[in-house]
PDB file of C-alpha atoms in Angstrom:
ATOM      1  CA  MET H   2       0.203  -0.121   0.187  1.00 84.00           C
ATOM      2  CA  LEU H   3       1.287   3.347  -1.278  1.00 87.00           C
ATOM      3  CA  VAL H   4       0.838   6.038   1.858  1.00 92.00           C
ATOM      4  CA  THR H   5       1.960   9.017   1.069  1.00 95.00           C
ATOM      5  CA  LYS H   6       2.279  12.556   2.427  1.00 97.00           C
ATOM      6  CA  LEU H   7       1.094  15.135  -0.694  1.00 97.00           C
ATOM      7  CA  LYS H   8      -2.291  16.723   0.779  1.00 97.00           C
ATOM      8  CA  GLU H   9      -1.120  17.516   4.245  1.00 97.00           C
ATOM      9  CA  TYR H  10       1.862  18.985   1.176  1.00 98.00           C
ATOM     10  CA  ARG H  11      -0.327  20.123  -0.358  1.00 97.00           C
ATOM     11  CA  GLU H  12      -2.093  22.158   1.862  1.00 97.00           C
ATOM     12  CA  ARG H  13       1.138  23.361   4.009  1.00 97.00           C
ATOM     13  CA  ASP H  14       2.047  25.316   0.955  1.00 97.00           C
ATOM     14  CA  GLY H  15      -1.907  26.667   0.857  1.00 97.00           C
ATOM     15  CA  LEU H  16      -2.443  25.171  -3.178  1.00 98.00           C
ATOM     16  CA  LYS H  17      -6.059  23.673  -4.098  1.00 98.00           C
ATOM     17  CA  GLN H  18      -5.974  19.947  -5.556  1.00 98.00           C
ATOM     18  CA  ALA H  19      -6.205  21.895  -8.753  1.00 98.00           C
ATOM     19  CA  ASP H  20      -3.338  24.137  -8.554  1.00 98.00           C
ATOM     20  CA  LEU H  21      -1.210  21.014  -7.607  1.00 98.00           C
ATOM     21  CA  ALA H  22      -2.287  19.381 -10.450  1.00 98.00           C
ATOM     22  CA  ASP H  23      -1.889  22.326 -13.388  1.00 98.00           C
ATOM     23  CA  LEU H  24       1.316  22.420 -11.710  1.00 98.00           C
ATOM     24  CA  VAL H  25       2.430  18.862 -12.332  1.00 98.00           C
ATOM     25  CA  GLY H  26      -0.198  18.319 -15.900  1.00 98.00           C
ATOM     26  CA  VAL H  27      -2.130  15.740 -14.763  1.00 98.00           C
ATOM     27  CA  ARG H  28      -6.165  16.579 -13.546  1.00 98.00           C
ATOM     28  CA  ARG H  29      -7.089  16.977 -10.674  1.00 98.00           C
ATOM     29  CA  GLU H  30      -8.962  13.956  -9.542  1.00 98.00           C
ATOM     30  CA  THR H  31      -5.931  12.643 -10.367  1.00 97.00           C
ATOM     31  CA  ILE H  32      -4.686  14.239  -7.404  1.00 98.00           C
ATOM     32  CA  VAL H  33      -7.732  13.122  -6.099  1.00 97.00           C
ATOM     33  CA  ASN H  34      -7.393   9.601  -6.694  1.00 96.00           C
ATOM     34  CA  LEU H  35      -3.383  10.217  -4.546  1.00 96.00           C
ATOM     35  CA  GLU H  36      -4.148  11.567  -1.467  1.00 95.00           C
ATOM     36  CA  LYS H  37      -7.327   9.109  -1.238  1.00 93.00           C
ATOM     37  CA  GLY H  38      -4.387   6.591  -2.235  1.00 89.00           C
ATOM     38  CA  ARG H  39      -6.477   4.774  -5.183  1.00 92.00           C
ATOM     39  CA  TYR H  40      -3.096   5.223  -7.706  1.00 91.00           C
ATOM     40  CA  ASN H  41       0.106   5.017  -7.814  1.00 92.00           C
ATOM     41  CA  PRO H  42       1.714   7.382  -9.247  1.00 95.00           C
ATOM     42  CA  SER H  43       3.624   6.712 -12.372  1.00 96.00           C
ATOM     43  CA  LEU H  44       7.982   7.898 -11.003  1.00 96.00           C
ATOM     44  CA  LYS H  45       7.786  10.347 -13.063  1.00 98.00           C
ATOM     45  CA  LEU H  46       4.836  12.264 -11.564  1.00 98.00           C
ATOM     46  CA  ALA H  47       6.510  11.070  -8.344  1.00 97.00           C
ATOM     47  CA  MET H  48       9.674  12.885  -8.813  1.00 98.00           C
ATOM     48  CA  ASP H  49       7.923  16.428 -10.125  1.00 98.00           C
ATOM     49  CA  LEU H  50       5.117  16.253  -7.341  1.00 98.00           C
ATOM     50  CA  ALA H  51       8.317  16.445  -5.423  1.00 98.00           C
ATOM     51  CA  ALA H  52       9.897  18.735  -7.005  1.00 98.00           C
ATOM     52  CA  VAL H  53       7.422  21.156  -6.236  1.00 97.00           C
ATOM     53  CA  PHE H  54       6.761  20.712  -2.799  1.00 98.00           C
ATOM     54  CA  HIS H  55      11.138  20.459  -2.732  1.00 97.00           C
ATOM     55  CA  VAL H  56      11.510  16.942  -0.916  1.00 97.00           C
ATOM     56  CA  SER H  57      11.978  13.498  -1.775  1.00 97.00           C
ATOM     57  CA  VAL H  58      10.234  10.774  -3.382  1.00 97.00           C
ATOM     58  CA  GLU H  59      10.975   9.299   0.302  1.00 95.00           C
ATOM     59  CA  GLU H  60       9.741  11.665   2.022  1.00 96.00           C
ATOM     60  CA  LEU H  61       6.585  12.078  -0.763  1.00 96.00           C
ATOM     61  CA  PHE H  62       5.246   8.454  -1.322  1.00 95.00           C
ATOM     62  CA  ARG H  63       5.787   5.769   1.201  1.00 92.00           C
ATOM     63  CA  TYR H  64       5.414   2.055   0.299  1.00 88.00           C
ATOM     64  CA  THR H  65       4.172  -0.197   3.392  1.00 87.00           C
ATOM     65  CA  GLU H  66       3.024  -4.226   3.224  1.00 85.00           C
ATOM     66  CA  GLU H  67      -0.259  -3.078   5.559  1.00 72.00           C
TER      67      GLU H  67
END
């Protein structure tokens, strides 16, 4: 299971889901699904998202066996 801090970082930076989606070139629904753990991002998307928040991919996403 992929666990993400995406919503936490997005809210910290005052971004709406649509704003973040525009920054990384995806639809808002993709951000919604990422935040709810329904979608695993491609490596490129994970790297793009991490770059927006100036963190590592590992800091933004974590995989658990749960």
